[in-house]
Amino acid sequence: MKAYYPDIPKIKYEGPKSDNPLAYKYYNPEEMIAGKAMKDHLRFSAAYWHTICAAGVDMFGVATADKTFGETDPMKIAKAKVYAFFEIIDKLGIEFFAFHDRDIAPEGATLSETNRQLDEIADLFEQLMKEYDKKLLWGTANLFNNPRFMHGAGTSCNADVFAYAAAQVKKALEISVRLNASGYTFWGGREGYETLLNTNMGLELDNMARFLHLTTDYGHSIGFKGTYYIEPKPKEPTKHQYDFDAATVIGFLRKYNLDMKLNLEANHATLAGHTFQHELRVARTEGRFGSVDANIGDLLLGWDTDQFPHDVYDATLAMYEIIKAGGFTSGGLNFDSKARRPSFEPQDVFISHIMGMDTMALGLRVADKIIQDGRIDRFVEERYASYDSGIGKRIVDGTVTIQELEKYALEMGDVKTNKSGRQEYLEGILNQVMFG
Ligand code: XLS
Ligand code: NI
Ligand code: NI
């Protein structure tokens, strides 16, 4: 088989002292942490749309990297990309990947032609997934790029668009089932509004739920056994996205009785004005934690920069939440990330993944140490100890009346039992555990 990256070796773990840019410093796949191999804690996934498609195009400039692999015909480019992509994830030792339907095959003149092309590329995926032993973390449909989706997809004001989008997701689900996907993600790329002056919000939200019921029910009917995810994002491309953040999405899922988990993206959390840890905590608390898009943003910029994670502090708090949520089952850490536009050389594709994987591996190592250390968890437990007995226990058990609470407060006269929240003490522990 032709090698697209002949100069890149298989990437191995060499440990923190290594100065080899093409080696892992912290990610040691088979090393056991808390009874589980690192690779099974982290379940790394590469995003097809970035890793093999993104070529450095931005609002002000054209591609800086050539990802056509010497081909000109769109279907030949599409096929070369599949081969090159599997070579990349094989060399990196990444077990999973994710794609949008439109990343893998070009659109034809009609929906049936597009579907035929998609089937042809899916055949190649099926073959290479077997050869390389790789798995589809989740599939998804791109319902935001083509001009037909200018007003949204499931929330479009135009019923023809709703129908087209449903047909597109139907096909994407069929391909996902064929490729044995562990999940299927819905990200509402243009499910939102630009101005309320032209928007019927009630109908759009009801329609979004109708869209999700129709498609997820169909998936089940054809044997989809994985998890459905919905990925919150507050804005971009629309000014206001309906799937704003974890709490908003969970409210929506409950109202419309939809059985879906969350795929949380670090950068979307910060765009919504939250920390990533906050979003993970909300999902964990609600039993809706599913999967993660591990890319980060730049806090000085107000858009989705899709950078590989380098911030160990954030990675640690994220891995702490993930461990506390019971770890990944069907989900994983998907790098919805791309190297910066000036990092355009083929090597950068590898170096950027290595750095991101090492960051999350460090996060896992430190999070495990925090849990072993136990001081933070113990502090939180003791902070709520007043609910373990007496009046607190009766509040939690739901056996107390408001009259009894009043009697208790009157007898107390005033609250004399508050204790310090000790934030700085806890932040100090985090630093101490991180830096030894
Ligand atoms: C965009 C989203 C997108 C989804 C998949 O901001 O992160 O890439 O993950 O459609
Ligand atoms: Ni994403
Ligand atoms: Ni994003």
CSV table of C-alpha atoms and ligand atoms in Angstrom, one decimal:
chain,number,residue,atom,x,y,z
A,1,MET,CA,0.0,0.0,0.0
A,2,LYS,CA,1.3,3.5,-0.9
A,3,ALA,CA,2.6,5.4,2.1
A,4,TYR,CA,1.4,9.0,2.3
A,5,TYR,CA,3.6,9.9,5.2
A,6,PRO,CA,6.7,7.8,4.5
A,7,ASP,CA,8.9,9.8,6.8
A,8,ILE,CA,6.7,9.4,9.9
A,9,PRO,CA,7.4,6.3,12.0
A,10,LYS,CA,4.9,4.6,14.4
A,11,ILE,CA,4.6,6.9,17.3
A,12,LYS,CA,5.8,5.3,20.5
A,13,TYR,CA,5.9,6.2,24.2
A,14,GLU,CA,9.4,7.4,25.2
A,15,GLY,CA,8.6,9.0,28.5
A,16,PRO,CA,8.9,12.6,29.9
A,17,LYS,CA,12.7,12.8,29.3
A,18,SER,CA,12.4,12.2,25.5
A,19,ASP,CA,13.2,15.1,23.2
A,20,ASN,CA,11.8,13.3,20.2
A,21,PRO,CA,9.0,15.4,18.7
A,22,LEU,CA,7.5,12.2,17.2
A,23,ALA,CA,7.1,10.4,20.5
A,24,TYR,CA,4.7,10.3,23.4
A,25,LYS,CA,6.0,11.8,26.6
A,26,TYR,CA,3.0,11.0,28.9
A,27,TYR,CA,0.7,8.8,26.9
A,28,ASN,CA,1.6,5.2,27.5
A,29,PRO,CA,-1.3,3.3,26.1
A,30,GLU,CA,-1.0,0.0,28.0
A,31,GLU,CA,0.0,1.5,31.4
A,32,MET,CA,-2.5,0.8,34.0
A,33,ILE,CA,-4.1,3.7,36.0
A,34,ALA,CA,-6.7,3.0,38.6
A,35,GLY,CA,-7.1,-0.6,37.3
A,36,LYS,CA,-7.6,0.4,33.6
A,37,ALA,CA,-5.2,0.8,30.7
A,38,MET,CA,-4.6,4.5,29.7
A,39,LYS,CA,-5.9,3.8,26.2
A,40,ASP,CA,-9.2,2.6,27.6
A,41,HIS,CA,-9.6,5.6,29.9
A,42,LEU,CA,-8.9,8.0,27.1
A,43,ARG,CA,-10.4,6.3,24.1
A,44,PHE,CA,-8.8,8.8,21.7
A,45,SER,CA,-10.5,9.6,18.4
A,46,ALA,CA,-9.5,11.7,15.4
A,47,ALA,CA,-11.9,14.0,13.6
A,48,TYR,CA,-11.9,13.3,9.9
A,49,TRP,CA,-13.0,16.8,9.0
A,50,HIS,CA,-10.0,18.3,10.7
A,51,THR,CA,-7.2,15.7,10.6
A,52,ILE,CA,-7.6,14.9,6.9
A,53,CYS,CA,-9.8,17.6,5.4
A,54,ALA,CA,-8.8,20.9,7.1
A,55,ALA,CA,-6.2,22.6,5.0
A,56,GLY,CA,-5.8,26.0,6.7
A,57,VAL,CA,-8.6,27.9,5.0
A,58,ASP,CA,-9.8,30.9,7.1
A,59,MET,CA,-11.9,34.0,6.6
A,60,PHE,CA,-9.0,35.9,5.2
A,61,GLY,CA,-7.0,33.3,3.3
A,62,VAL,CA,-6.9,30.1,1.2
A,63,ALA,CA,-5.4,26.7,2.1
A,64,THR,CA,-1.8,26.6,3.5
A,65,ALA,CA,-1.6,22.8,3.4
A,66,ASP,CA,-2.3,20.6,0.4
A,67,LYS,CA,-4.6,17.7,1.3
A,68,THR,CA,-5.5,16.7,-2.2
A,69,PHE,CA,-2.7,14.0,-2.3
A,70,GLY,CA,-1.9,14.8,-5.9
A,71,GLU,CA,-5.4,14.1,-7.2
A,72,THR,CA,-7.8,16.4,-9.0
A,73,ASP,CA,-11.0,14.3,-9.4
A,74,PRO,CA,-13.2,14.8,-6.3
A,75,MET,CA,-13.8,11.0,-5.8
A,76,LYS,CA,-10.1,10.2,-6.3
A,77,ILE,CA,-9.3,12.9,-3.7
A,78,ALA,CA,-11.9,11.4,-1.4
A,79,LYS,CA,-10.4,7.9,-1.7
A,80,ALA,CA,-6.8,9.1,-1.2
A,81,LYS,CA,-7.9,10.8,1.9
A,82,VAL,CA,-9.3,7.6,3.4
A,83,TYR,CA,-6.0,5.8,2.8
A,84,ALA,CA,-4.0,8.7,4.2
A,85,PHE,CA,-6.3,9.1,7.2
A,86,PHE,CA,-6.0,5.4,8.2
A,87,GLU,CA,-2.2,5.7,7.9
A,88,ILE,CA,-2.3,8.7,10.2
A,89,ILE,CA,-4.4,7.1,13.0
A,90,ASP,CA,-2.5,3.8,12.7
A,91,LYS,CA,0.8,5.6,13.1
A,92,LEU,CA,-0.5,7.5,16.1
A,93,GLY,CA,-2.1,4.5,17.7
A,94,ILE,CA,-5.5,6.2,17.7
A,95,GLU,CA,-8.3,3.6,17.9
A,96,PHE,CA,-11.3,5.7,17.0
A,97,PHE,CA,-12.5,8.3,14.6
A,98,ALA,CA,-15.5,10.4,13.8
A,99,PHE,CA,-16.8,11.9,10.5
A,100,HIS,CA,-19.6,13.9,8.9
A,101,ASP,CA,-21.2,12.4,5.8
A,102,ARG,CA,-20.0,15.3,3.7
A,103,ASP,CA,-16.4,15.0,4.9
A,104,ILE,CA,-15.9,11.6,3.4
A,105,ALA,CA,-17.5,11.9,0.0
A,106,PRO,CA,-18.3,14.9,-2.2
A,107,GLU,CA,-21.9,15.9,-3.0
A,108,GLY,CA,-23.3,15.0,-6.4
A,109,ALA,CA,-25.9,16.8,-8.5
A,110,THR,CA,-28.8,15.1,-6.8
A,111,LEU,CA,-29.3,13.4,-3.4
A,112,SER,CA,-29.3,10.0,-5.0
A,113,GLU,CA,-26.0,10.6,-6.7
A,114,THR,CA,-24.6,11.9,-3.4
A,115,ASN,CA,-25.8,8.8,-1.6
A,116,ARG,CA,-24.2,6.6,-4.2
A,117,GLN,CA,-20.8,8.3,-3.8
A,118,LEU,CA,-21.2,8.0,0.0
A,119,ASP,CA,-21.8,4.3,-0.3
A,120,GLU,CA,-18.7,3.9,-2.5
A,121,ILE,CA,-16.5,5.6,0.1
A,122,ALA,CA,-18.2,3.7,3.0
A,123,ASP,CA,-17.1,0.5,1.3
A,124,LEU,CA,-13.5,1.6,1.5
A,125,PHE,CA,-14.0,2.6,5.1
A,126,GLU,CA,-15.4,-0.8,5.9
A,127,GLN,CA,-12.3,-2.5,4.3
A,128,LEU,CA,-9.7,-0.3,6.0
A,129,MET,CA,-11.4,-0.4,9.4
A,130,LYS,CA,-11.0,-4.2,9.2
A,131,GLU,CA,-7.4,-4.0,8.0
A,132,TYR,CA,-6.3,-1.5,10.6
A,133,ASP,CA,-8.6,-2.6,13.4
A,134,LYS,CA,-10.1,0.9,13.9
A,135,LYS,CA,-13.6,1.9,15.1
A,136,LEU,CA,-16.1,4.6,14.4
A,137,LEU,CA,-16.7,6.6,17.6
A,138,TRP,CA,-19.6,8.4,16.1
A,139,GLY,CA,-21.0,9.4,12.7
A,140,THR,CA,-22.9,12.6,12.0
A,141,ALA,CA,-24.4,14.6,9.1
A,142,ASN,CA,-23.3,17.9,7.9
A,143,LEU,CA,-26.5,20.0,7.9
A,144,PHE,CA,-24.8,23.4,7.9
A,145,ASN,CA,-22.4,23.8,5.0
A,146,ASN,CA,-24.6,23.7,1.9
A,147,PRO,CA,-26.6,26.9,1.1
A,148,ARG,CA,-29.9,24.9,1.4
A,149,PHE,CA,-29.4,25.0,5.2
A,150,MET,CA,-29.2,28.8,5.4
A,151,HIS,CA,-32.2,28.9,7.7
A,152,GLY,CA,-31.3,25.8,9.6
A,153,ALA,CA,-32.1,22.1,9.0
A,154,GLY,CA,-34.7,20.6,11.5
A,155,THR,CA,-35.5,24.2,12.5
A,156,SER,CA,-35.7,25.7,9.0
A,157,CYS,CA,-38.7,27.8,8.2
A,158,ASN,CA,-38.9,25.8,5.0
A,159,ALA,CA,-40.5,22.3,5.2
A,160,ASP,CA,-38.6,21.1,2.1
A,161,VAL,CA,-35.4,21.6,4.0
A,162,PHE,CA,-36.7,19.7,7.0
A,163,ALA,CA,-37.5,16.8,4.6
A,164,TYR,CA,-34.1,16.9,2.9
A,165,ALA,CA,-32.3,17.1,6.2
A,166,ALA,CA,-34.2,14.1,7.5
A,167,ALA,CA,-33.3,12.1,4.3
A,168,GLN,CA,-29.7,13.0,4.8
A,169,VAL,CA,-29.6,11.9,8.4
A,170,LYS,CA,-31.4,8.7,7.5
A,171,LYS,CA,-28.6,7.9,5.1
A,172,ALA,CA,-25.9,8.9,7.6
A,173,LEU,CA,-27.5,6.6,10.2
A,174,GLU,CA,-27.5,3.7,7.7
A,175,ILE,CA,-23.8,4.3,7.0
A,176,SER,CA,-23.1,4.6,10.8
A,177,VAL,CA,-24.9,1.3,11.5
A,178,ARG,CA,-23.0,-0.4,8.6
A,179,LEU,CA,-19.7,0.8,10.1
A,180,ASN,CA,-20.8,-0.3,13.6
A,181,ALA,CA,-20.6,3.1,15.1
A,182,SER,CA,-20.5,3.3,18.9
A,183,GLY,CA,-22.5,6.6,18.7
A,184,TYR,CA,-24.2,9.1,16.5
A,185,THR,CA,-23.9,12.8,17.2
A,186,PHE,CA,-26.3,15.6,16.5
A,187,TRP,CA,-24.8,19.1,16.4
A,188,GLY,CA,-27.3,21.8,15.5
A,189,GLY,CA,-25.0,23.6,13.1
A,190,ARG,CA,-27.6,26.2,12.1
A,191,GLU,CA,-30.4,25.3,14.5
A,192,GLY,CA,-30.8,28.7,16.0
A,193,TYR,CA,-31.6,32.2,14.8
A,194,GLU,CA,-30.1,35.4,13.5
A,195,THR,CA,-33.0,37.7,14.6
A,196,LEU,CA,-36.2,37.1,16.5
A,197,LEU,CA,-37.9,39.5,14.1
A,198,ASN,CA,-38.3,36.7,11.6
A,199,THR,CA,-38.4,33.7,13.9
A,200,ASN,CA,-41.2,31.5,15.3
A,201,MET,CA,-39.2,30.1,18.2
A,202,GLY,CA,-41.9,27.8,19.5
A,203,LEU,CA,-42.4,26.0,16.2
A,204,GLU,CA,-38.7,25.8,15.5
A,205,LEU,CA,-38.1,24.1,18.9
A,206,ASP,CA,-41.0,21.7,18.4
A,207,ASN,CA,-39.7,20.9,15.0
A,208,MET,CA,-36.2,20.2,16.3
A,209,ALA,CA,-37.7,17.7,18.7
A,210,ARG,CA,-39.8,16.1,15.9
A,211,PHE,CA,-36.6,15.9,13.8
A,212,LEU,CA,-34.7,14.2,16.6
A,213,HIS,CA,-37.5,11.7,17.3
A,214,LEU,CA,-38.0,10.8,13.7
A,215,THR,CA,-34.3,10.2,13.1
A,216,THR,CA,-33.4,8.5,16.4
A,217,ASP,CA,-36.4,6.2,16.1
A,218,TYR,CA,-35.3,5.3,12.6
A,219,GLY,CA,-31.8,4.5,13.8
A,220,HIS,CA,-33.2,2.1,16.4
A,221,SER,CA,-35.4,0.5,13.8
A,222,ILE,CA,-32.4,-0.4,11.6
A,223,GLY,CA,-30.4,-1.8,14.5
A,224,PHE,CA,-28.4,1.1,15.8
A,225,LYS,CA,-27.2,-0.1,19.3
A,226,GLY,CA,-24.9,2.9,20.2
A,227,THR,CA,-25.5,6.1,22.0
A,228,TYR,CA,-27.2,9.2,20.5
A,229,TYR,CA,-25.4,12.4,21.4
A,230,ILE,CA,-26.4,16.0,21.2
A,231,GLU,CA,-23.5,18.5,21.2
A,232,PRO,CA,-24.3,21.9,22.9
A,233,LYS,CA,-22.8,25.1,21.5
A,234,PRO,CA,-24.1,28.6,22.3
A,235,LYS,CA,-23.4,30.5,19.0
A,236,GLU,CA,-21.6,30.2,15.7
A,237,PRO,CA,-22.6,29.9,13.0
A,238,THR,CA,-25.9,31.3,14.2
A,239,LYS,CA,-26.0,34.2,16.6
A,240,HIS,CA,-28.0,32.1,19.0
A,241,GLN,CA,-28.0,28.3,18.9
A,242,TYR,CA,-30.9,26.5,20.6
A,243,ASP,CA,-28.5,23.8,22.0
A,244,PHE,CA,-26.9,26.6,24.0
A,245,ASP,CA,-25.2,24.7,26.8
A,246,ALA,CA,-25.5,21.4,28.8
A,247,ALA,CA,-28.2,22.7,31.1
A,248,THR,CA,-30.3,24.1,28.2
A,249,VAL,CA,-30.0,21.0,26.2
A,250,ILE,CA,-30.9,18.7,29.2
A,251,GLY,CA,-34.1,20.9,29.7
A,252,PHE,CA,-34.9,20.4,26.0
A,253,LEU,CA,-34.3,16.6,26.1
A,254,ARG,CA,-36.5,16.3,29.2
A,255,LYS,CA,-39.4,18.4,27.8
A,256,TYR,CA,-39.5,16.4,24.6
A,257,ASN,CA,-38.7,13.1,26.2
A,258,LEU,CA,-35.6,12.3,24.1
A,259,ASP,CA,-33.2,9.6,25.2
A,260,MET,CA,-29.8,11.2,24.3
A,261,LYS,CA,-26.5,11.9,26.1
A,262,LEU,CA,-24.3,14.9,25.7
A,263,ASN,CA,-21.2,15.2,23.6
A,264,LEU,CA,-19.4,18.1,25.3
A,265,GLU,CA,-16.8,20.3,23.6
A,266,ALA,CA,-14.4,22.2,25.7
A,267,ASN,CA,-14.4,25.2,23.4
A,268,HIS,CA,-18.2,25.4,23.3
A,269,ALA,CA,-18.2,25.5,27.1
A,270,THR,CA,-16.0,28.6,27.2
A,271,LEU,CA,-18.1,30.2,24.4
A,272,ALA,CA,-21.1,29.8,26.6
A,273,GLY,CA,-19.3,31.5,29.5
A,274,HIS,CA,-18.7,28.2,31.4
A,275,THR,CA,-15.6,26.2,32.3
A,276,PHE,CA,-15.4,22.9,30.6
A,277,GLN,CA,-15.5,21.3,34.1
A,278,HIS,CA,-18.8,23.0,34.7
A,279,GLU,CA,-20.4,21.5,31.5
A,280,LEU,CA,-19.0,18.0,32.4
A,281,ARG,CA,-20.3,18.4,36.0
A,282,VAL,CA,-23.8,19.3,34.8
A,283,ALA,CA,-23.9,16.3,32.5
A,284,ARG,CA,-22.5,14.0,35.2
A,285,THR,CA,-25.0,15.3,37.8
A,286,GLU,CA,-27.9,14.7,35.4
A,287,GLY,CA,-26.7,11.2,34.3
A,288,ARG,CA,-26.3,12.5,30.7
A,289,PHE,CA,-22.5,12.4,30.3
A,290,GLY,CA,-21.6,10.7,27.0
A,291,SER,CA,-18.6,11.8,25.0
A,292,VAL,CA,-16.1,14.7,24.6
A,293,ASP,CA,-14.8,16.9,21.9
A,294,ALA,CA,-11.5,17.7,23.5
A,295,ASN,CA,-10.5,20.8,21.5
A,296,ILE,CA,-10.0,24.1,23.3
A,297,GLY,CA,-10.4,27.7,22.3
A,298,ASP,CA,-8.4,30.8,22.9
A,299,LEU,CA,-10.0,32.8,25.7
A,300,LEU,CA,-9.0,36.0,24.1
A,301,LEU,CA,-10.9,35.2,21.0
A,302,GLY,CA,-14.7,34.8,20.8
A,303,TRP,CA,-15.0,32.0,18.3
A,304,ASP,CA,-14.5,28.3,18.0
A,305,THR,CA,-10.7,28.0,17.2
A,306,ASP,CA,-10.6,24.1,17.5
A,307,GLN,CA,-7.2,24.0,19.0
A,308,PHE,CA,-5.5,20.9,20.3
A,309,PRO,CA,-5.6,21.0,24.1
A,310,HIS,CA,-2.4,22.1,25.8
A,311,ASP,CA,-3.7,23.3,29.1
A,312,VAL,CA,-2.9,20.6,31.7
A,313,TYR,CA,-4.9,22.4,34.5
A,314,ASP,CA,-8.1,22.2,32.4
A,315,ALA,CA,-7.3,18.7,31.2
A,316,THR,CA,-6.9,17.6,34.8
A,317,LEU,CA,-10.2,19.0,35.9
A,318,ALA,CA,-11.9,17.5,32.9
A,319,MET,CA,-10.4,14.0,33.5
A,320,TYR,CA,-11.4,14.3,37.1
A,321,GLU,CA,-15.0,14.8,36.1
A,322,ILE,CA,-14.9,12.0,33.5
A,323,ILE,CA,-13.5,9.5,36.1
A,324,LYS,CA,-16.1,10.6,38.6
A,325,ALA,CA,-18.8,10.1,35.9
A,326,GLY,CA,-17.7,6.5,35.7
A,327,GLY,CA,-15.5,7.0,32.7
A,328,PHE,CA,-16.4,6.5,29.0
A,329,THR,CA,-18.6,3.7,27.9
A,330,SER,CA,-19.5,4.3,24.3
A,331,GLY,CA,-17.9,7.7,24.2
A,332,GLY,CA,-14.3,8.9,23.9
A,333,LEU,CA,-12.0,11.9,23.6
A,334,ASN,CA,-12.5,13.1,20.1
A,335,PHE,CA,-10.0,15.7,18.8
A,336,ASP,CA,-12.4,18.0,17.0
A,337,SER,CA,-9.1,19.9,16.6
A,338,LYS,CA,-6.8,21.2,13.9
A,339,ALA,CA,-3.2,22.4,13.9
A,340,ARG,CA,-2.9,26.2,13.5
A,341,ARG,CA,-2.9,27.6,9.9
A,342,PRO,CA,0.9,28.3,9.9
A,343,SER,CA,1.5,24.7,11.2
A,344,PHE,CA,1.0,23.5,7.6
A,345,GLU,CA,3.6,20.8,7.1
A,346,PRO,CA,2.6,17.1,7.1
A,347,GLN,CA,4.6,16.5,10.3
A,348,ASP,CA,2.3,19.0,12.1
A,349,VAL,CA,-0.6,16.7,11.7
A,350,PHE,CA,1.3,14.2,13.9
A,351,ILE,CA,2.9,16.7,16.3
A,352,SER,CA,-0.4,18.3,17.1
A,353,HIS,CA,-2.2,15.0,17.9
A,354,ILE,CA,0.8,13.9,20.0
A,355,MET,CA,0.7,17.1,22.0
A,356,GLY,CA,-3.1,16.9,22.5
A,357,MET,CA,-2.9,13.2,23.5
A,358,ASP,CA,0.0,13.9,25.9
A,359,THR,CA,-2.0,16.8,27.5
A,360,MET,CA,-5.1,14.6,28.1
A,361,ALA,CA,-2.8,11.8,29.4
A,362,LEU,CA,-1.2,14.2,31.8
A,363,GLY,CA,-4.7,15.3,32.9
A,364,LEU,CA,-5.6,11.6,33.5
A,365,ARG,CA,-2.4,11.0,35.5
A,366,VAL,CA,-3.0,14.1,37.7
A,367,ALA,CA,-6.7,13.5,38.1
A,368,ASP,CA,-6.0,10.0,39.4
A,369,LYS,CA,-3.4,11.4,41.9
A,370,ILE,CA,-6.0,13.9,43.1
A,371,ILE,CA,-8.4,11.1,43.8
A,372,GLN,CA,-5.7,8.9,45.4
A,373,ASP,CA,-4.7,11.9,47.5
A,374,GLY,CA,-8.3,12.2,48.7
A,375,ARG,CA,-8.0,15.6,50.5
A,376,ILE,CA,-10.3,17.4,48.0
A,377,ASP,CA,-13.0,14.7,47.9
A,378,ARG,CA,-12.9,14.4,51.7
A,379,PHE,CA,-13.2,18.1,52.1
A,380,VAL,CA,-16.3,18.2,49.9
A,381,GLU,CA,-17.9,15.3,51.8
A,382,GLU,CA,-17.3,16.9,55.2
A,383,ARG,CA,-18.6,20.3,53.8
A,384,TYR,CA,-22.0,18.7,53.5
A,385,ALA,CA,-21.9,16.6,56.7
A,386,SER,CA,-24.8,18.5,58.2
A,387,TYR,CA,-27.1,16.6,55.9
A,388,ASP,CA,-26.0,13.2,57.3
A,389,SER,CA,-27.8,13.4,60.5
A,390,GLY,CA,-30.4,15.4,62.5
A,391,ILE,CA,-32.4,18.1,60.8
A,392,GLY,CA,-30.2,17.8,57.6
A,393,LYS,CA,-31.0,14.1,57.2
A,394,ARG,CA,-34.7,14.8,57.6
A,395,ILE,CA,-34.5,17.5,54.9
A,396,VAL,CA,-32.8,15.1,52.5
A,397,ASP,CA,-35.2,12.2,53.4
A,398,GLY,CA,-38.1,14.5,52.7
A,399,THR,CA,-39.7,13.9,56.1
A,400,VAL,CA,-39.5,17.3,57.6
A,401,THR,CA,-42.3,19.9,57.5
A,402,ILE,CA,-41.9,23.7,57.1
A,403,GLN,CA,-43.4,24.1,60.6
A,404,GLU,CA,-40.6,21.9,62.1
A,405,LEU,CA,-38.0,23.9,60.2
A,406,GLU,CA,-39.4,27.1,61.6
A,407,LYS,CA,-39.4,25.7,65.2
A,408,TYR,CA,-35.8,24.5,64.7
A,409,ALA,CA,-34.7,28.0,63.4
A,410,LEU,CA,-36.5,29.8,66.2
A,411,GLU,CA,-34.8,27.6,68.8
A,412,MET,CA,-31.4,28.2,67.1
A,413,GLY,CA,-31.8,32.0,67.2
A,414,ASP,CA,-29.2,32.4,64.5
A,415,VAL,CA,-26.8,30.3,62.4
A,416,LYS,CA,-23.6,29.8,64.3
A,417,THR,CA,-22.2,26.7,62.5
A,418,ASN,CA,-20.9,28.1,59.1
A,419,LYS,CA,-17.3,27.1,58.2
A,420,SER,CA,-14.8,28.4,55.6
A,421,GLY,CA,-15.1,27.2,52.0
A,422,ARG,CA,-11.3,27.1,52.0
A,423,GLN,CA,-11.0,27.7,48.2
A,424,GLU,CA,-7.4,28.7,48.4
A,425,TYR,CA,-6.5,25.7,50.5
A,426,LEU,CA,-8.0,23.4,47.8
A,427,GLU,CA,-6.3,25.3,44.9
A,428,GLY,CA,-3.1,24.8,46.8
A,429,ILE,CA,-3.6,21.1,47.0
A,430,LEU,CA,-4.3,21.0,43.2
A,431,ASN,CA,-0.9,22.7,42.6
A,432,GLN,CA,0.9,20.5,45.0
A,433,VAL,CA,-0.5,17.3,43.5
A,434,MET,CA,0.2,18.6,39.9
A,435,PHE,CA,3.8,19.7,40.5
A,436,GLY,CA,4.7,17.2,43.3
B,1,XLS,C1,-18.7,22.7,15.6
B,1,XLS,C2,-18.9,21.3,16.2
B,1,XLS,C3,-18.8,20.2,15.1
B,1,XLS,C4,-19.4,19.0,15.7
B,1,XLS,C5,-19.7,17.9,14.7
B,1,XLS,O1,-18.4,23.6,16.3
B,1,XLS,O2,-17.9,21.2,17.2
B,1,XLS,O3,-17.5,20.0,14.7
B,1,XLS,O4,-18.6,18.4,16.7
B,1,XLS,O5,-20.7,18.4,13.8
B,2,NI,NI,-17.5,19.3,18.1
B,3,NI,NI,-16.9,23.1,17.8
